[in-house]
mmCIF file of C-alpha atoms in Angstrom:
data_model
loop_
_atom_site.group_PDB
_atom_site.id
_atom_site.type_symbol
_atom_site.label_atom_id
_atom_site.label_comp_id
_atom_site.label_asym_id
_atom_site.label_seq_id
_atom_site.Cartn_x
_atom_site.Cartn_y
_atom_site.Cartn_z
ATOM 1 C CA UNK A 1 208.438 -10.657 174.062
ATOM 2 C CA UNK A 2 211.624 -11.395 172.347
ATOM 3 C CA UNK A 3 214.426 -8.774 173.107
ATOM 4 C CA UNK A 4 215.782 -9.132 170.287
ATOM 5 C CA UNK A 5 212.814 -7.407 168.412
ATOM 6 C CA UNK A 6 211.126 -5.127 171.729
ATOM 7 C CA UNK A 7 211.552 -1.534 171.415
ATOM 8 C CA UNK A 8 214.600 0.297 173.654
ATOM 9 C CA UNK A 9 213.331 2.354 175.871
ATOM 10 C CA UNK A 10 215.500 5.128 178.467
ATOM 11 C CA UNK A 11 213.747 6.150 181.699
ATOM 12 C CA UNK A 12 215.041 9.555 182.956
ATOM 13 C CA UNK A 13 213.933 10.146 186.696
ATOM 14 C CA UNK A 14 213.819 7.080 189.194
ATOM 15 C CA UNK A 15 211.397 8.115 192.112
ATOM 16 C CA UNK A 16 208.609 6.230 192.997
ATOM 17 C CA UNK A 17 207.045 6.795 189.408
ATOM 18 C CA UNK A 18 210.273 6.392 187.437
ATOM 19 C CA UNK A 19 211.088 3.066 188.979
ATOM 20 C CA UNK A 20 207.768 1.719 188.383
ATOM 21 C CA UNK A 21 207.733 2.638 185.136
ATOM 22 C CA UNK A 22 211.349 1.140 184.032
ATOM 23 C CA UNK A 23 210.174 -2.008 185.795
ATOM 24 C CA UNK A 24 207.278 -2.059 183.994
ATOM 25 C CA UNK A 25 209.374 -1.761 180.718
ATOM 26 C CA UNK A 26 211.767 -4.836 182.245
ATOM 27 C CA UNK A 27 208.799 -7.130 182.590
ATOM 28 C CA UNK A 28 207.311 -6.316 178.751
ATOM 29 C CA UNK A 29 210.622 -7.759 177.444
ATOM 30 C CA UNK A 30 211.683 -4.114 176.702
ATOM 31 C CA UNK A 31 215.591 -3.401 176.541
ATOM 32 C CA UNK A 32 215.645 -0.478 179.184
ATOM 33 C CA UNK A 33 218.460 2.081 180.299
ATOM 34 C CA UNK A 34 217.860 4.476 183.237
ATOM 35 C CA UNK A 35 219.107 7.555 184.273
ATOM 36 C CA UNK A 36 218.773 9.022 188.064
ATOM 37 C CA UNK A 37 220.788 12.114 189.380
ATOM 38 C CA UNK A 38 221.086 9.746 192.547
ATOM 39 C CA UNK A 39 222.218 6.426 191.017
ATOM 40 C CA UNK A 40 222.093 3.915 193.541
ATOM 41 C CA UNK A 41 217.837 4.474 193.194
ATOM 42 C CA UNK A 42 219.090 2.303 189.807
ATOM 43 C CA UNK A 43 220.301 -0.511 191.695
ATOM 44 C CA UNK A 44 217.584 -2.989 191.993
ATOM 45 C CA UNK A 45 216.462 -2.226 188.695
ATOM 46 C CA UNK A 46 219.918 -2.879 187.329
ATOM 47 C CA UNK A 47 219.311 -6.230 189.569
ATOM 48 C CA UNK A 48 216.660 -6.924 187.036
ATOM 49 C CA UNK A 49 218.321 -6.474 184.101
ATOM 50 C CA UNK A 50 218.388 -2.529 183.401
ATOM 51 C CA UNK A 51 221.746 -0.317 182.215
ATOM 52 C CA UNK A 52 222.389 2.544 183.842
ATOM 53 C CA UNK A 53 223.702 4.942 181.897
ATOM 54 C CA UNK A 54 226.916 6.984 182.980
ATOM 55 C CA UNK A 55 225.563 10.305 181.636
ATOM 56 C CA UNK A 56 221.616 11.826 180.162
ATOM 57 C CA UNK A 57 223.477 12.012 176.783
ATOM 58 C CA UNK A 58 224.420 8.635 176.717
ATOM 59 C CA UNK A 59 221.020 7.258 177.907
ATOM 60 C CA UNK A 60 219.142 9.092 175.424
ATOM 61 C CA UNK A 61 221.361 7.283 172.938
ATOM 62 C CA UNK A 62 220.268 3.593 174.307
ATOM 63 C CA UNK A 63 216.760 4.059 173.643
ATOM 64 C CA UNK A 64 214.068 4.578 170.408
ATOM 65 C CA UNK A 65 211.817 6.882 173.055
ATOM 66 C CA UNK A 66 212.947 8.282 176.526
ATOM 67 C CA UNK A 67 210.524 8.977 179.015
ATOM 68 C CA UNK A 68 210.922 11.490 181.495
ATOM 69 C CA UNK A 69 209.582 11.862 184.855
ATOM 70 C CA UNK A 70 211.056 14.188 187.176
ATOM 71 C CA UNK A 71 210.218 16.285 189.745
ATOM 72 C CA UNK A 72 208.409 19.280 187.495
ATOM 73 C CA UNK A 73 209.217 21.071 184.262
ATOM 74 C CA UNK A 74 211.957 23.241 186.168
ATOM 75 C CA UNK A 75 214.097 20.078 186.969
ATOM 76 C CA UNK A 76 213.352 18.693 183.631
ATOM 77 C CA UNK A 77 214.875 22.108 181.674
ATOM 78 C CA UNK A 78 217.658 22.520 184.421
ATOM 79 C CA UNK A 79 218.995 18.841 183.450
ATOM 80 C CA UNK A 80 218.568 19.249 179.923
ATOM 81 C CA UNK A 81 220.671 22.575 180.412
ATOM 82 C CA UNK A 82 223.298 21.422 182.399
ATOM 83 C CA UNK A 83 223.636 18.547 179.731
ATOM 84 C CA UNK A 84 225.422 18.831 176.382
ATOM 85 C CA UNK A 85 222.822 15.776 175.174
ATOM 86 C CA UNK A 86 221.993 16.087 171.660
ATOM 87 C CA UNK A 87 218.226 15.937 171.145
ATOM 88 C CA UNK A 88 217.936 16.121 167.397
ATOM 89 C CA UNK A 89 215.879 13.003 166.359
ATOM 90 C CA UNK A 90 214.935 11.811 169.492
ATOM 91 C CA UNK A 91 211.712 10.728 170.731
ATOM 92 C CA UNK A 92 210.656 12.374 174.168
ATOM 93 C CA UNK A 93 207.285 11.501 176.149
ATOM 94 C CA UNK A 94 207.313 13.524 179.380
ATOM 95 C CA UNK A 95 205.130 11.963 181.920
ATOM 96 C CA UNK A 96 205.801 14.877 184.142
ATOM 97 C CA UNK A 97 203.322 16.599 186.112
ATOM 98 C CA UNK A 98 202.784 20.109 185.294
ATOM 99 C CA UNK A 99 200.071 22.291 184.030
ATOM 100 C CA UNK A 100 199.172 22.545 180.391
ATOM 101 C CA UNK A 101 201.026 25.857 179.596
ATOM 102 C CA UNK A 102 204.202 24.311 180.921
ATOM 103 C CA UNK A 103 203.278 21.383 178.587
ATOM 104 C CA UNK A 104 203.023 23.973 175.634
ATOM 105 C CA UNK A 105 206.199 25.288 176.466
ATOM 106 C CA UNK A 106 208.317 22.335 176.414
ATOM 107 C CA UNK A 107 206.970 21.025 173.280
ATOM 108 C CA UNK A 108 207.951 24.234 171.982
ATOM 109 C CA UNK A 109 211.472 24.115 173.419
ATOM 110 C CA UNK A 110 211.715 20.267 172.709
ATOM 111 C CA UNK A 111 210.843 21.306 168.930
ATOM 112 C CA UNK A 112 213.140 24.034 168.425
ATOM 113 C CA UNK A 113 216.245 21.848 169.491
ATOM 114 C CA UNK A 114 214.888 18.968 166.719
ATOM 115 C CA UNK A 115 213.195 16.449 169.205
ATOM 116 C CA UNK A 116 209.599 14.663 168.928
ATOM 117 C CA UNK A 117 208.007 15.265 171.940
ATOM 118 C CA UNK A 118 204.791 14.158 173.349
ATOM 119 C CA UNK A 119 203.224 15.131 177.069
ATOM 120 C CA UNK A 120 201.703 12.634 179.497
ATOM 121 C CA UNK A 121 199.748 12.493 182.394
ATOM 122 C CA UNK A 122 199.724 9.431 184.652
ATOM 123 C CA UNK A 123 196.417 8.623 185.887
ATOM 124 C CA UNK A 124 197.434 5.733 188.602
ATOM 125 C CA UNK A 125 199.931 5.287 191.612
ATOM 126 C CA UNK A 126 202.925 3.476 191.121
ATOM 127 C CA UNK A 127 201.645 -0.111 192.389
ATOM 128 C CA UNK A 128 199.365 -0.305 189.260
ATOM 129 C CA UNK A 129 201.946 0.861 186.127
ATOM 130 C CA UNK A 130 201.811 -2.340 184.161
ATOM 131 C CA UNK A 131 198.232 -3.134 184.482
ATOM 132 C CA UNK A 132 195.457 -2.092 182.665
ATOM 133 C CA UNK A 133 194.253 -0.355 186.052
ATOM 134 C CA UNK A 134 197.087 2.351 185.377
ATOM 135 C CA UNK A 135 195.636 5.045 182.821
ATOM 136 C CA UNK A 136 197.953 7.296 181.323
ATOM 137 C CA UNK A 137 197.231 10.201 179.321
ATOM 138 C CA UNK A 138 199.507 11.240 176.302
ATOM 139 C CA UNK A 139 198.973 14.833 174.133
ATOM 140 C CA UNK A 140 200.884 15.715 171.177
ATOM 141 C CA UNK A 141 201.383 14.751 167.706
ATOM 142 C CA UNK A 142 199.532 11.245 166.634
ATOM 143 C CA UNK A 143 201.814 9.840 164.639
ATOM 144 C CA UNK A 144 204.344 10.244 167.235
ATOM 145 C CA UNK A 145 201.584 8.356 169.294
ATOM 146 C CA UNK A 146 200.854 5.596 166.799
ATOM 147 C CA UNK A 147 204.363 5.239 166.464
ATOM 148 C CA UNK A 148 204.912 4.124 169.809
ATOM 149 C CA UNK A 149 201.833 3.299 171.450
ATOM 150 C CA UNK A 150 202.794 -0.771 170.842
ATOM 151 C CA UNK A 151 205.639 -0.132 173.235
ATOM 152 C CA UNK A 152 203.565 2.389 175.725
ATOM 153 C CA UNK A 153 200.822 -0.216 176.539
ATOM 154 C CA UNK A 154 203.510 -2.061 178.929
ATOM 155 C CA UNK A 155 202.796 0.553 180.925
ATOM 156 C CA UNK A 156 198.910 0.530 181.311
ATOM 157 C CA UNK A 157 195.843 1.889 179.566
ATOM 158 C CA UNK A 158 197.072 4.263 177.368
ATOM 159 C CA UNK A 159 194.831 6.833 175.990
ATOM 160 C CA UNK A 160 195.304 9.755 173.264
ATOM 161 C CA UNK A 161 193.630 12.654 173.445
ATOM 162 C CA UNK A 162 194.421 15.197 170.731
ATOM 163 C CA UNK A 163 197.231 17.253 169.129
ATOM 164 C CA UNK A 164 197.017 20.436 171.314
ATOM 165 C CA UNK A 165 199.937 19.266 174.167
ATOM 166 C CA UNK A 166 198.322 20.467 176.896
ATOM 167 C CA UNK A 167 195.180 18.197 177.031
ATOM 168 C CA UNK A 168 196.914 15.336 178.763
ATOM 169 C CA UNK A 169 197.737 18.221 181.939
ATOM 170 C CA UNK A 170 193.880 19.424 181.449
ATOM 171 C CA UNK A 171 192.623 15.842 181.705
ATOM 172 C CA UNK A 172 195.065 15.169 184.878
ATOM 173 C CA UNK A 173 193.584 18.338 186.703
ATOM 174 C CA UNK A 174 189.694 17.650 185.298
ATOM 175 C CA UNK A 175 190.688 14.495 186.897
ATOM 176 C CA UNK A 176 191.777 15.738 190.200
ATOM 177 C CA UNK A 177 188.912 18.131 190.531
ATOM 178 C CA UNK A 178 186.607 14.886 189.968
ATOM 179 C CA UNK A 179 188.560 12.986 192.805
ATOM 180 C CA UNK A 180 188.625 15.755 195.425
ATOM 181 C CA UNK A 181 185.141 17.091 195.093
ATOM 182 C CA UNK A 182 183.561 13.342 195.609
ATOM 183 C CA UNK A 183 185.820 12.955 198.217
ATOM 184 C CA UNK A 184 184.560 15.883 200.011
ATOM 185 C CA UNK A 185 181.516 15.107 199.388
ATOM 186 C CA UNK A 186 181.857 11.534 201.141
ATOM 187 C CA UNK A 187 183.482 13.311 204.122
ATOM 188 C CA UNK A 188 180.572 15.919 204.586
ATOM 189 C CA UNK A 189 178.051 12.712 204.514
ATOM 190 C CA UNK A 190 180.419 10.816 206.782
ATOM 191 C CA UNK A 191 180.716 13.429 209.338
ATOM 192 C CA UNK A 192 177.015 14.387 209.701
ATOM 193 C CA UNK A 193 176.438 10.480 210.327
ATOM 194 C CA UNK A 194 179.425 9.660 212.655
ATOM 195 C CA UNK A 195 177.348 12.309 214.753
ATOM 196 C CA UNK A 196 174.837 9.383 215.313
ATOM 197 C CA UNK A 197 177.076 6.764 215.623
ATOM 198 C CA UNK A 198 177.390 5.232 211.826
ATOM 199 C CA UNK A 199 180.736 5.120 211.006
ATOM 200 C CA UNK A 200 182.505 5.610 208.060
ATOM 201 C CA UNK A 201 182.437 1.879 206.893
ATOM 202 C CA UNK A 202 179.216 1.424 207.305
ATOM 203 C CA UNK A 203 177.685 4.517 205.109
ATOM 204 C CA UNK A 204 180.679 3.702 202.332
ATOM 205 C CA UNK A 205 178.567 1.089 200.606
ATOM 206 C CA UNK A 206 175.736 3.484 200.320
ATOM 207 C CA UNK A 207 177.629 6.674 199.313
ATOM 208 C CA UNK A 208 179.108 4.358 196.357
ATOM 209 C CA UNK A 209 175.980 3.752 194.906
ATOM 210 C CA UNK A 210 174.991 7.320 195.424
ATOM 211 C CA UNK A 211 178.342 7.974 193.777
ATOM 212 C CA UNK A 212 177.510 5.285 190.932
ATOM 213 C CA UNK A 213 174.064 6.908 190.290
ATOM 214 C CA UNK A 214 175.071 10.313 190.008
ATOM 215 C CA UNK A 215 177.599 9.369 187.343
ATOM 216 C CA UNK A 216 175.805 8.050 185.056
ATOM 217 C CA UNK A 217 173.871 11.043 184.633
ATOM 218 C CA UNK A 218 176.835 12.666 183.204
ATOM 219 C CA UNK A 219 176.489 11.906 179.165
ATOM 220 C CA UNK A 220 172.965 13.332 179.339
ATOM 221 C CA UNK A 221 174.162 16.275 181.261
ATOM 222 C CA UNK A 222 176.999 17.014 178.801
ATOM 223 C CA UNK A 223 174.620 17.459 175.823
ATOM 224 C CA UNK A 224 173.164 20.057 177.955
ATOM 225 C CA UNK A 225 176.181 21.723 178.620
ATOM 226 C CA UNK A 226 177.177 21.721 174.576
ATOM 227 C CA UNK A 227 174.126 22.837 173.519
ATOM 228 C CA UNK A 228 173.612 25.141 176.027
ATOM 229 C CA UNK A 229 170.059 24.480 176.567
ATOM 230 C CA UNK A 230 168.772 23.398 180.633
ATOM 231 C CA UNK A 231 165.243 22.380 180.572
ATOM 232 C CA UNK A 232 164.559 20.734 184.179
ATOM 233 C CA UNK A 233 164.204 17.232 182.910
ATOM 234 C CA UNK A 234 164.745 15.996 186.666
ATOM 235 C CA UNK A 235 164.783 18.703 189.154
ATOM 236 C CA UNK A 236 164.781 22.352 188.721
ATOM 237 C CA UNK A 237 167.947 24.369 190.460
ATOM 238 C CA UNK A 238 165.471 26.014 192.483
ATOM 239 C CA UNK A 239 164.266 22.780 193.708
ATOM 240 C CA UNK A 240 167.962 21.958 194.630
ATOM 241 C CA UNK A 241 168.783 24.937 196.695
ATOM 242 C CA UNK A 242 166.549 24.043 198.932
ATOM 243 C CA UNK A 243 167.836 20.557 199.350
ATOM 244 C CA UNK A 244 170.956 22.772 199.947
ATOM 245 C CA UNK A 245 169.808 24.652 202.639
ATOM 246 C CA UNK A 246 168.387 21.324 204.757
ATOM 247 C CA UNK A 247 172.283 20.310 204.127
ATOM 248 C CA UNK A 248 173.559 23.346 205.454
ATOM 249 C CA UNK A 249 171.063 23.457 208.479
ATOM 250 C CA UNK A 250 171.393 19.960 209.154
ATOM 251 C CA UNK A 251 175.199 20.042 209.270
ATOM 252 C CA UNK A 252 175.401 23.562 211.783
ATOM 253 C CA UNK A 253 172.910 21.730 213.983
ATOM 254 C CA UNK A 254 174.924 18.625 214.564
ATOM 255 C CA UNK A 255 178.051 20.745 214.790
ATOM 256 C CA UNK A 256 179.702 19.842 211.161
ATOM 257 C CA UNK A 257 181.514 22.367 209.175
ATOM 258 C CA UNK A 258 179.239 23.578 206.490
ATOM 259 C CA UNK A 259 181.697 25.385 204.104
ATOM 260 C CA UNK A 260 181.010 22.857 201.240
ATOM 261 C CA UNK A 261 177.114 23.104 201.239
ATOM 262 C CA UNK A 262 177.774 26.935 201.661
ATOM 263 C CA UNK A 263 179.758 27.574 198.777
ATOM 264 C CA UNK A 264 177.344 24.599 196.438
ATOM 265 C CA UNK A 265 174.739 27.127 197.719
ATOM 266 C CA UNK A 266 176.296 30.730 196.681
ATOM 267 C CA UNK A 267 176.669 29.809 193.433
ATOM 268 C CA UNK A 268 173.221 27.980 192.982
ATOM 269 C CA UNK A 269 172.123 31.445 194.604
ATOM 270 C CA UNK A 270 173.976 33.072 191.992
ATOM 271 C CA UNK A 271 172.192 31.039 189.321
ATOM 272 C CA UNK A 272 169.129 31.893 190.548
ATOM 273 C CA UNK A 273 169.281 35.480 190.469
ATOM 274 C CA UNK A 274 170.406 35.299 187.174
ATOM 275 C CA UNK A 275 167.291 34.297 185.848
ATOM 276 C CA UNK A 276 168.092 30.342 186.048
ATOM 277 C CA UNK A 277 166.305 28.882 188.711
ATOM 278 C CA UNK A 278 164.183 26.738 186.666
ATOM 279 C CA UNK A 279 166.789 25.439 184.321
ATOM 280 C CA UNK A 280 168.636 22.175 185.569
ATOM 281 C CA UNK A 281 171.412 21.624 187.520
ATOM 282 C CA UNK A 282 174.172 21.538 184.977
ATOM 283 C CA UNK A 283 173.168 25.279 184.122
ATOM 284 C CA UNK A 284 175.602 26.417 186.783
ATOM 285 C CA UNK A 285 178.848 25.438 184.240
ATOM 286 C CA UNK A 286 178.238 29.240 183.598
ATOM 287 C CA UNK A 287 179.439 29.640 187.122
ATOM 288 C CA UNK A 288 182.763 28.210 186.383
ATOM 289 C CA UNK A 289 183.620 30.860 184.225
ATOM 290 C CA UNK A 290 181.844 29.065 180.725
ATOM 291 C CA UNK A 291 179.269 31.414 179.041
ATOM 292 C CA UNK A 292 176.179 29.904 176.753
ATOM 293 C CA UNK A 293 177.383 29.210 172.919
ATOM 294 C CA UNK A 294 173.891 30.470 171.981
#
């Protein structure tokens, strides 16, 4: 890319994230300024061809869009504060983590004081910003998306998800939820057969394709979920809870903690009682606080 024609770009925030994403810029061709409370984490990027800018005011000056990653939306608003920076006209994409009312909230304040402001959520650890393994998540207005999305891409997959700008947080959190429960999951099956001697190596292989199956029963579980309507296609719920239970026996025999099958099985209990039992499995969404549209 010819530097003479890539985008300028500011990075506000040089952790981990921050750096990663300035050098990420650097590579693309992209004239980049940085910005770090601490300025010496600036120096090897500097090394590679960034300005670091004396001041926030100047360094949202230097670029066409400034991303910000701090530490949360309380540092962002105390260095905004403490900063006589002019934001009128500027283009801010907060990659942030935070939860989607705090995302609401500084759209609203970025607004008021004549910015463009989009929220992000960054899907990937810092090794992968700058290939298409990194997905990041960006909320707001499109055509502020549109608008930059050319010069966004340097950093990974970039995906847009709608104009409310709290999706990107909802998505990051959706996300983590995902992560952790099939996580757990592996652990509980990893435990009960470390208790015979497999180890954790050797059952990975088969709770992947356990893990691969039971995604892609997903889509046709979602157009259950929208239309509200179970029918027990596969297995009935009742059918599960008792799978359940063999879980939960299985594990207090060998000595495993059983906390995970226990609460799976309270709220398929729930479900039950409430009539459900021979509805499917995705029936228990009302159990996360969703009621039936119909």
């Amino acid at each position: 890319m010819n530097n003479k024609t890539a985008t300028p770009v500011t990075v506000i925030g040089l952790g981990l994230m921050g750096q990663a994403l300035a050098a990420a810029f650097l590579k693309a061709g992209h004239p980049t300024t940085v910005w770090n409370r601490t300025a010496s984490k600036a120096d090897q990027l500097v090394a590679e061809g960034a300005r670091l800018a004396p001041t926030v005011g100047d360094a949202l000056k230097a670029g066409s869009l400034t991303i910000i990653c701090v530490t949360d939306y309380q540092a962002m608003h105390e260095l905004f504060g403490a900063s006589d920076a002019e934001l009128g006209g500027t283009m801010l994409i907060n990659l942030t983590s935070g939860d989607s009312a705090q995302a609401r909230e500084a759209a609203q304040w970025a607004e008021q004081r004549g910015a463009h402001y989009l929220d992000g959520a960054i899907m990937a650890i810092p090794p992968a910003i700058g290939t298409a393994e990194a997905m990041i998540l960006h909320s707001g207005p499109q055509s502020d998306f549109e608008a930059h999305k050319s010069t966004l891409d340097a950093l990974g997959t970039v995906t847009y998800l709608g104009a409310d700008h709290g999706l990107a947080s909802l998505y990051d959190v959706a996300g983590l939820a995902m992560m952790w429960s099939v996580l757990n999951a592996w652990l509980q099956g990893t435990a009960l057969l470390r208790t015979a001697g497999v180890d954790a190596a050797t059952y990975a292989p088969f709770a992947q394709q356990i893990a691969t199956g039971v995604a892609t029963w997903l889509p046709g579980y979602a157009e259950q979920i929208d239309s509200g309507s179970f029918p027990a296609e596969v297995s009935a719920l009742e059918t599960d809870a008792r799978a359940m239970t063999h879980l939960i026996e299985e594990s207090e025999a060998a000595g495993v903690n059983a906390e995970l099958p226990k609460l799976i099985k309270a709220m398929a209990d729930r479900s039950i009682a409430a009539g459900h039992g021979r509805e499917q499995y995705p029936v228990l969404i009302e159990e996360f606080g969703t009621p039936r549209d119909n």
